[in-house]
XYZ file of C-alpha atoms in Angstrom:
581
model
C -0.240 4.998 -12.249
C 2.212 7.335 -13.972
C 4.036 5.827 -16.930
C 7.435 6.499 -15.370
C 6.324 4.924 -12.092
C 5.166 1.906 -14.070
C 8.421 1.842 -16.028
C 10.376 1.901 -12.796
C 8.451 -1.043 -11.389
C 8.962 -2.994 -14.586
C 12.677 -2.224 -14.437
C 12.776 -3.354 -10.823
C 11.114 -6.676 -11.563
C 13.229 -7.220 -14.656
C 16.321 -6.622 -12.546
C 15.200 -9.163 -9.967
C 14.300 -11.736 -12.616
C 17.632 -11.246 -14.376
C 19.584 -11.578 -11.153
C 17.704 -14.647 -10.030
C 17.736 -16.370 -13.408
C 21.472 -15.844 -13.638
C 22.089 -17.657 -10.370
C 20.728 -21.082 -11.219
C 18.732 -23.163 -13.680
C 17.379 -25.407 -10.921
C 13.587 -25.729 -10.955
C 11.165 -25.500 -8.056
C 11.010 -28.410 -5.649
C 7.887 -30.412 -4.823
C 5.781 -30.148 -1.677
C 4.616 -33.396 -0.111
C 1.151 -31.984 0.621
C -0.972 -29.185 -0.776
C -0.680 -27.328 -4.085
C 2.836 -27.110 -5.416
C 2.598 -23.390 -6.168
C 2.474 -22.661 -2.431
C 5.901 -21.812 -1.019
C 5.212 -23.166 2.469
C 2.462 -24.031 4.941
C 0.583 -21.308 6.808
C 1.959 -20.371 10.226
C -0.318 -21.418 13.089
C -0.323 -19.994 16.626
C -2.769 -19.352 19.453
C -1.509 -16.337 21.381
C -0.187 -13.882 18.846
C 0.808 -13.500 15.220
C 2.717 -10.971 13.117
C 3.275 -10.827 9.372
C 5.517 -8.127 7.904
C 7.736 -7.596 4.877
C 10.957 -8.101 6.896
C 11.742 -10.956 9.350
C 13.364 -8.608 11.873
C 10.253 -6.427 12.003
C 8.158 -9.552 12.574
C 10.418 -10.598 15.459
C 10.174 -7.133 16.997
C 6.376 -7.335 16.845
C 6.404 -10.733 18.593
C 8.778 -9.425 21.262
C 6.386 -6.558 21.989
C 3.442 -8.967 22.230
C 5.370 -11.168 24.657
C 6.110 -8.106 26.803
C 2.376 -7.576 27.223
C 1.868 -5.100 24.425
C -1.251 -5.024 22.308
C -1.395 -5.851 18.618
C -1.396 -2.109 18.005
C 1.747 -1.615 20.111
C 3.441 -4.375 18.133
C 2.336 -2.900 14.809
C 3.764 0.526 15.706
C 7.064 -1.061 16.781
C 7.234 -3.097 13.555
C 6.389 -0.105 11.385
C 9.081 1.971 13.103
C 11.562 -0.835 12.448
C 10.644 -0.965 8.766
C 11.544 2.722 8.530
C 15.074 1.651 9.492
C 15.460 -1.700 7.773
C 13.278 -1.139 4.676
C 13.580 2.640 4.245
C 13.019 2.550 0.504
C 9.386 1.573 0.985
C 8.327 3.214 4.241
C 9.256 5.714 6.893
C 8.065 8.643 8.975
C 8.257 10.970 5.997
C 5.176 9.220 4.554
C 1.512 8.488 5.254
C -0.288 5.696 7.116
C -3.690 4.019 7.052
C -4.993 1.376 9.467
C -7.977 -0.828 10.251
C -8.153 -2.003 13.872
C -10.387 -4.734 15.244
C -10.998 -3.999 18.922
C -11.853 -7.207 20.785
C -13.089 -5.156 23.746
C -15.525 -3.124 21.650
C -16.194 -5.869 19.115
C -15.825 -3.182 16.472
C -13.656 -2.273 13.510
C -12.058 1.194 13.561
C -10.509 3.049 10.631
C -7.703 5.627 10.714
C -6.688 7.929 7.869
C -3.269 9.353 8.748
C -2.483 10.928 5.396
C -1.139 14.457 5.094
C -2.238 17.543 3.225
C -0.639 19.858 0.688
C 1.196 23.007 1.890
C -1.196 25.873 2.582
C 1.276 28.418 1.246
C 1.212 27.028 -2.299
C -1.901 28.061 -4.235
C -3.168 26.437 -7.409
C -2.110 29.465 -9.443
C 1.287 29.517 -7.721
C 1.771 25.844 -8.529
C 0.816 26.394 -12.176
C 3.333 29.224 -12.384
C 6.075 27.004 -10.964
C 5.214 24.207 -13.400
C 5.145 26.368 -16.503
C 4.133 24.260 -19.491
C 4.161 20.948 -17.612
C 0.719 19.314 -17.388
C 1.413 17.222 -14.259
C 3.266 17.600 -10.997
C 6.800 16.168 -11.032
C 7.302 12.760 -9.446
C 10.192 13.958 -7.280
C 11.544 17.060 -5.640
C 10.028 20.013 -3.751
C 6.636 20.178 -5.456
C 5.866 16.509 -4.761
C 5.997 16.825 -0.959
C 2.899 16.933 1.239
C 2.711 16.785 5.050
C 3.904 13.399 6.422
C 1.088 11.791 8.387
C 2.614 8.557 9.720
C 3.921 9.833 13.064
C 0.570 11.279 14.063
C -0.955 7.972 12.979
C 1.300 6.101 15.402
C 0.346 8.303 18.307
C -3.365 8.279 17.477
C -3.307 4.470 17.390
C -1.230 4.331 20.557
C -3.471 6.696 22.480
C -6.589 4.681 21.725
C -5.282 1.099 21.677
C -1.733 1.081 23.040
C -0.455 -0.203 26.368
C 3.351 -0.070 26.488
C 5.311 3.201 26.515
C 6.331 4.601 23.149
C 9.927 4.540 24.355
C 9.636 0.753 24.627
C 8.130 0.465 21.163
C 10.857 2.537 19.500
C 13.812 1.033 21.403
C 14.482 -1.886 18.987
C 14.482 0.450 15.982
C 16.829 2.893 17.688
C 19.228 0.049 18.386
C 19.129 -1.215 14.785
C 19.568 2.298 13.400
C 22.716 2.844 15.486
C 24.250 -0.632 15.333
C 23.316 -1.460 11.750
C 21.224 -4.124 10.061
C 22.050 -6.460 7.134
C 20.055 -5.699 3.977
C 18.129 -8.698 2.572
C 17.820 -9.769 -1.046
C 14.725 -8.092 -2.491
C 15.185 -4.872 -0.521
C 18.805 -4.654 -1.722
C 17.774 -5.064 -5.371
C 15.018 -2.481 -5.193
C 17.241 -0.078 -3.209
C 19.858 -0.207 -5.961
C 17.320 0.406 -8.721
C 15.657 3.245 -6.802
C 18.973 4.958 -6.076
C 19.862 4.948 -9.794
C 16.418 6.252 -10.700
C 16.647 9.135 -8.234
C 20.203 10.017 -9.253
C 18.991 10.305 -12.848
C 16.413 12.876 -11.653
C 18.802 14.909 -9.490
C 18.135 18.025 -11.562
C 14.434 17.799 -10.608
C 15.075 16.953 -6.964
C 17.574 19.731 -6.378
C 19.010 19.060 -2.928
C 20.288 15.475 -3.184
C 23.408 15.459 -1.016
C 21.452 14.469 2.101
C 20.023 11.417 0.351
C 23.485 10.269 -0.669
C 24.834 10.768 2.827
C 21.913 8.990 4.512
C 20.998 6.110 2.202
C 24.164 5.309 0.238
C 27.348 3.684 1.480
C 30.492 5.076 -0.147
C 28.255 6.480 -2.862
C 26.463 3.209 -3.631
C 23.272 1.525 -2.534
C 23.915 -1.397 -0.157
C 24.164 -4.900 -1.560
C 22.618 -8.024 -0.082
C 24.118 -8.781 3.327
C 25.797 -5.381 3.740
C 25.224 -3.534 7.033
C 23.231 -0.302 6.828
C 23.240 2.250 9.651
C 21.157 5.379 10.117
C 22.281 7.231 13.280
C 20.315 10.338 12.294
C 17.072 8.360 12.353
C 18.036 6.865 15.717
C 18.287 10.390 17.124
C 14.953 11.348 15.532
C 13.256 8.309 17.095
C 14.747 9.206 20.471
C 13.182 12.655 20.189
C 9.834 11.093 19.348
C 10.101 8.737 22.310
C 10.825 11.651 24.647
C 8.659 14.395 23.170
C 5.762 12.539 21.591
C 4.022 13.511 18.370
C 4.438 17.223 19.120
C 8.204 16.865 18.760
C 7.545 16.053 15.104
C 4.729 18.470 14.333
C 5.410 21.399 16.672
C 8.836 20.953 18.279
C 12.488 20.614 17.334
C 11.885 18.158 14.487
C 9.292 20.491 12.956
C 11.798 23.357 13.219
C 14.427 21.269 11.412
C 11.989 20.359 8.634
C 10.957 24.008 8.241
C 14.578 25.162 7.979
C 15.334 22.494 5.397
C 12.211 23.283 3.390
C 13.176 26.957 3.120
C 16.734 26.036 2.127
C 15.771 23.354 -0.427
C 12.787 25.042 -2.056
C 9.900 23.119 -0.504
C 6.662 24.941 0.325
C 6.160 22.830 3.474
C 6.258 24.946 6.652
C 6.079 24.378 10.389
C 2.547 25.784 10.334
C 1.508 22.978 7.945
C 2.967 20.389 10.295
C 1.337 21.977 13.354
C -2.075 21.984 11.670
C -1.940 18.309 10.712
C -4.335 15.854 12.275
C -5.311 12.303 11.424
C -8.952 11.347 10.978
C -10.847 8.444 12.509
C -13.216 7.274 9.782
C -15.981 4.704 9.451
C -14.749 1.784 7.332
C -16.768 1.089 4.198
C -18.053 -2.397 3.486
C -19.890 -4.668 1.079
C -20.973 -8.242 1.588
C -19.410 -10.691 -0.853
C -20.846 -14.218 -0.750
C -21.484 -14.002 3.008
C -18.232 -12.254 3.931
C -18.189 -8.591 4.974
C -15.179 -6.993 3.275
C -13.950 -3.670 4.698
C -11.841 -0.923 3.172
C -11.265 2.719 4.087
C -13.152 5.455 2.213
C -11.403 7.983 -0.070
C -9.015 9.796 -0.330
C -7.676 6.227 -0.666
C -8.515 3.707 -3.391
C -9.866 0.938 -1.150
C -13.467 1.151 -2.284
C -12.400 0.088 -5.785
C -11.946 -3.396 -4.262
C -15.536 -3.291 -3.044
C -16.783 -2.092 -6.430
C -14.992 -4.954 -8.188
C -16.409 -7.508 -5.762
C -19.921 -6.193 -6.332
C -19.497 -6.567 -10.091
C -18.021 -10.068 -9.855
C -20.651 -11.339 -7.434
C -22.905 -11.884 -10.433
C -20.643 -14.613 -11.816
C -19.896 -18.184 -10.720
C -16.128 -17.689 -10.632
C -15.365 -21.113 -9.195
C -17.105 -22.777 -12.121
C -14.895 -20.843 -14.550
C -11.714 -22.276 -12.991
C -8.921 -20.491 -11.192
C -6.758 -18.362 -13.510
C -8.603 -19.597 -16.578
C -8.985 -17.185 -19.482
C -12.684 -16.693 -18.682
C -11.906 -15.961 -15.024
C -9.025 -13.578 -15.628
C -10.924 -11.740 -18.351
C -13.799 -10.965 -15.970
C -11.479 -9.758 -13.184
C -9.550 -7.495 -15.545
C -12.730 -6.014 -17.027
C -14.185 -5.433 -13.550
C -10.951 -3.681 -12.623
C -11.172 -1.406 -15.656
C -14.737 -0.410 -14.754
C -13.952 0.309 -11.106
C -10.838 2.278 -12.031
C -12.859 4.631 -14.235
C -14.861 5.638 -11.144
C -11.624 5.735 -9.140
C -10.158 8.173 -11.663
C -13.138 10.526 -11.472
C -14.523 10.411 -7.939
C -11.842 9.317 -5.447
C -10.442 12.375 -3.640
C -10.337 14.241 -0.320
C -13.948 14.233 0.984
C -13.329 17.603 2.674
C -13.099 19.148 -0.804
C -15.443 17.005 -2.906
C -18.760 15.257 -2.468
C -18.066 11.582 -3.130
C -21.137 9.508 -4.111
C -20.034 6.667 -1.849
C -23.334 4.896 -1.266
C -24.072 4.970 -5.000
C -20.635 3.653 -5.969
C -21.095 0.690 -3.601
C -24.723 0.016 -4.511
C -25.467 -3.498 -5.790
C -27.863 -2.126 -8.401
C -25.161 0.164 -9.745
C -22.762 -2.813 -9.862
C -25.321 -4.767 -11.884
C -25.562 -1.947 -14.408
C -21.776 -1.822 -14.744
C -21.628 -5.604 -15.093
C -23.703 -5.339 -18.254
C -20.860 -3.399 -19.884
C -18.569 -6.445 -19.774
C -18.296 -8.362 -23.025
C -17.268 -11.891 -22.007
C -15.475 -12.392 -25.319
C -13.799 -9.029 -25.858
C -11.518 -6.740 -23.862
C -12.712 -3.151 -23.544
C -10.455 -0.378 -24.818
C -12.278 2.741 -23.614
C -14.745 3.152 -20.772
C -16.472 5.975 -18.930
C -17.059 6.428 -15.241
C -20.605 6.010 -14.021
C -22.790 9.091 -13.683
C -24.532 9.531 -10.310
C -27.100 11.803 -11.993
C -28.385 8.693 -13.776
C -28.723 6.481 -10.704
C -32.042 4.825 -9.863
C -32.590 5.405 -6.189
C 6.273 1.739 -2.668
C 4.827 0.730 0.513
C 5.083 -1.508 3.563
C 2.187 -3.543 4.846
C 1.974 -5.421 8.129
C -0.645 -7.117 10.242
C -0.532 -8.174 13.895
C -2.920 -10.040 16.210
C -2.686 -10.476 19.982
C -3.847 -12.882 22.680
C -6.862 -10.722 23.531
C -8.207 -10.935 19.987
C -7.208 -7.482 18.787
C -6.075 -7.320 15.156
C -4.563 -4.495 13.132
C -4.168 -4.108 9.389
C -1.638 -1.316 8.769
C -0.082 0.091 5.631
C 2.475 2.874 5.350
C 4.385 4.307 2.424
C 6.796 6.806 0.905
C 4.681 6.477 -2.276
C 7.514 5.755 -4.714
C 10.592 4.144 -3.267
C 12.449 6.837 -1.333
C 9.624 9.226 -2.164
C 10.644 12.714 -3.196
C 14.355 11.933 -2.798
C 14.646 14.804 -0.301
C 16.038 14.170 3.190
C 15.714 16.939 5.804
C 19.021 17.867 7.416
C 20.105 15.422 10.113
C 16.752 13.637 10.518
C 17.444 10.351 8.708
C 14.216 9.996 6.710
C 13.034 10.951 3.244
C 9.957 13.052 2.528
C 7.347 11.138 0.561
C 6.110 12.357 -2.827
C 2.395 11.783 -2.365
C 1.660 15.322 -3.543
C 2.424 14.226 -7.080
C -0.899 12.356 -7.088
C -2.943 15.531 -7.586
C -4.301 16.489 -10.990
C -4.175 20.009 -12.417
C -7.505 19.699 -14.236
C -9.881 22.428 -12.977
C -13.106 21.039 -11.560
C -11.739 17.528 -11.054
C -12.419 16.004 -7.624
C -8.673 15.436 -7.133
C -7.498 18.832 -8.446
C -4.700 20.444 -6.451
C -5.648 22.855 -3.681
C -3.694 24.080 -0.637
C -4.417 22.142 2.564
C -5.930 19.205 0.649
C -5.198 15.493 0.868
C -4.118 14.036 -2.493
C -5.499 10.782 -3.840
C -3.707 7.970 -2.014
C -3.025 4.400 -3.144
C -2.225 2.651 0.153
C -5.078 0.505 1.478
C -5.339 -1.921 4.409
C -7.982 -4.653 4.148
C -10.127 -6.528 6.656
C -12.868 -9.168 6.468
C -15.437 -10.331 9.011
C -17.713 -13.369 8.873
C -20.928 -13.582 10.899
C -19.850 -10.605 12.963
C -16.484 -12.117 13.898
C -13.027 -11.140 12.600
C -11.936 -13.393 9.756
C -9.004 -11.879 7.837
C -6.590 -8.973 8.248
C -4.612 -8.537 5.036
C -2.957 -6.240 2.540
C -1.061 -6.198 -0.757
C 1.608 -3.586 -1.489
C 2.255 -1.855 -4.783
C 0.459 1.272 -6.042
C -2.397 0.502 -8.428
C -1.629 -3.206 -7.947
C -3.023 -3.014 -4.415
C -6.749 -3.229 -5.193
C -6.060 -5.818 -7.891
C -4.097 -7.825 -5.331
C -6.848 -7.496 -2.721
C -9.360 -8.749 -5.266
C -7.325 -11.773 -6.312
C -6.500 -12.772 -2.728
C -10.161 -12.507 -1.691
C -11.365 -14.548 -4.659
C -8.658 -17.140 -3.957
C -9.924 -17.558 -0.394
C -13.680 -17.050 -0.745
C -14.359 -18.500 -4.195
C -11.631 -21.130 -4.437
C -11.119 -22.134 -0.793
C -7.380 -21.499 -0.650
C -5.685 -21.070 2.701
C -4.004 -17.751 3.517
C -0.572 -18.836 2.272
C -1.842 -20.326 -0.975
C -3.965 -17.235 -1.623
C -0.846 -15.064 -1.639
C 1.458 -17.437 -3.512
C -0.915 -18.142 -6.412
C 0.031 -16.565 -9.734
C -1.400 -13.078 -10.318
C -2.222 -10.657 -13.064
C -1.499 -6.933 -13.015
C -3.347 -4.584 -15.345
C -1.949 -1.125 -16.082
C -3.047 1.756 -18.236
C -6.460 2.460 -16.711
C -7.633 6.041 -16.335
C -6.005 7.630 -13.271
C -6.885 10.332 -10.709
C -3.962 12.428 -12.035
C -6.029 12.992 -15.190
C -4.716 10.400 -17.646
C -7.285 8.349 -19.596
C -7.370 4.778 -20.858
C -7.626 4.819 -24.645
C -6.357 1.408 -25.779
C -7.400 -1.057 -23.076
C -4.105 -0.831 -21.211
C -1.592 -3.625 -20.702
C -2.047 -6.964 -18.944
C 0.920 -8.668 -17.279
C 0.698 -12.299 -16.165
C 2.986 -14.191 -13.817
C 4.710 -17.314 -15.089
C 2.274 -19.628 -13.307
C -0.458 -18.675 -15.784
C -0.326 -21.116 -18.706
C 0.615 -20.283 -22.320
C -2.834 -21.450 -23.469
C -4.513 -18.909 -21.199
C -2.187 -16.176 -22.428
C -3.094 -16.964 -26.023
C -6.813 -16.985 -25.226
C -6.596 -13.585 -23.530
C -4.724 -12.124 -26.494
C -7.417 -13.433 -28.802
C -9.982 -11.494 -26.739
C -8.077 -8.276 -27.326
C -5.947 -8.006 -24.190
C -2.540 -6.444 -24.824
C -0.031 -8.546 -22.879
C 2.970 -6.943 -21.255
C 6.221 -8.822 -20.783
C 6.457 -8.130 -17.055
C 5.208 -5.898 -14.265
C 5.054 -5.537 -10.493
C 2.725 -7.975 -8.737
C 2.755 -6.666 -5.166
C 3.667 -8.058 -1.776
C 1.171 -9.706 0.599
C 0.778 -10.410 4.313
C -2.245 -11.809 6.103
C -3.582 -13.177 9.379
C -6.763 -15.243 9.484
C -8.656 -15.908 12.703
C -10.080 -19.408 13.070
C -12.952 -18.772 15.490
C -13.752 -22.481 15.887
C -10.306 -23.612 17.043
C -9.293 -20.120 18.263
C -6.096 -20.187 16.219
C -4.364 -17.538 14.107
C -3.192 -18.478 10.608
C -0.347 -16.269 9.325
C 1.062 -15.869 5.830
C 3.553 -13.857 3.812
C 4.254 -14.405 0.141
C 7.481 -15.222 -1.708
C 7.666 -11.951 -3.670
C 9.175 -10.077 -0.703
C 11.684 -10.695 2.093
C 8.900 -11.075 4.648
C 8.055 -13.445 7.471
C 4.949 -14.539 9.320
C 5.521 -15.870 12.837
C 3.507 -16.474 15.985
C 3.678 -17.923 19.473
């Protein structure tokens, strides 16, 4: 993760902590049953369940299910709503990934709906534009790649949907026109993001549209204030009437092309018209009898599988949850997996990714030997296949038929590039900034190429049956969050709510696909639920502790095949809600 991205997330969390700590000195109450760190009981329901980062999106998903829509219909409707009510983290200017369990086919499907770089910008042309800069800017024209989310909606809908797209988009259109009150965490992060973008206006260039669309009287909305986005309502109406072609080939594509030429973007209508999502085979490893699924690169999901393979050689439960021994092993496994992530994860259309080798148990055993149980590593290398022996929204929905969807969608950073095409009501993401400029690197920039992507949905099956649909938001925190949630459930027997509420670590400073290298072991941030004694023990092993960081945002649905009941959960770090019927 870029240092400025990391600094922004730290600033965001520090802002939230400061605001909350200033409100009250009252401590946490006590639960009458279950561990006290859990914020509530799991939500239980038989016929349908939705868990999203905003209560209104969850209610929209349930309404769609009750109208006879599938889990996929409900997920599309909820994701569209989040583009209105949580626009800092998601929207149709970004990418989308999904894992779908089809009850009819008894099969898990994977969709990569991420976009590609503009074909009219060559590597040499990009280098000329950048001058002496060694990396792409985080914001502005050069950070924009093709938005893939809309095509993702329609691909999902075509294969698994039931209700008309007009029905799915209707609640979001109404909220965009009538307005919606902004909740606590979204309001805080919106304010921080708006200040961050304003400070980079000279890099962004055209910034008036952002101010007009996402600020109210020049300021980000505060908690409880109504936010309206009539431009996005009109855009959604065009999608409902004209389908995905309205966005990629029709009037919306024309508007994006005109804006791009005016504001200095290289994106063109031809890039939009050429875009297509890809149905991919999910990758999997078995961890202690559970089959854990992630999507293959250009995303980072397989790093979760690599970490699980490494950790399978340890009795984690015996070490104790969030003990120094336990946390040390997870952090070191993360460092090892992220070295491979930095070197090999990229667009498979441009690079040969040694996927089967990276997920091989024998390879994991060889990497495990590099972990010193008493000392934190400072520098590591990626594995060598030549030596082998043989800001984001996540939601999940389940329906009465047994279909489940794990869907994640993002602008990358909050409000992405900061650039809003004229009259369309959404911001272009800045995923293009994730390329490296290093010649020969798997993730080096090229026209028409998908950049490395951080957003990852997760799914788990047990004995051939669906078990868990889940995700954790937050850049490089996502695979670390997946890992900790899975260990909480599989190794420590926590329920889905406890698994998300338990205190987490977040390690930063690993080598990254943009070309940066870990040279000092990085920084380890620990939530307040991890004891002072553990902190001291980790420091003694050489871990460099950070004061604070971003620890993600989690939603999950577990299927109880014995009682045929859904268990839903959403953690306390976001404004979210899990609900069922």
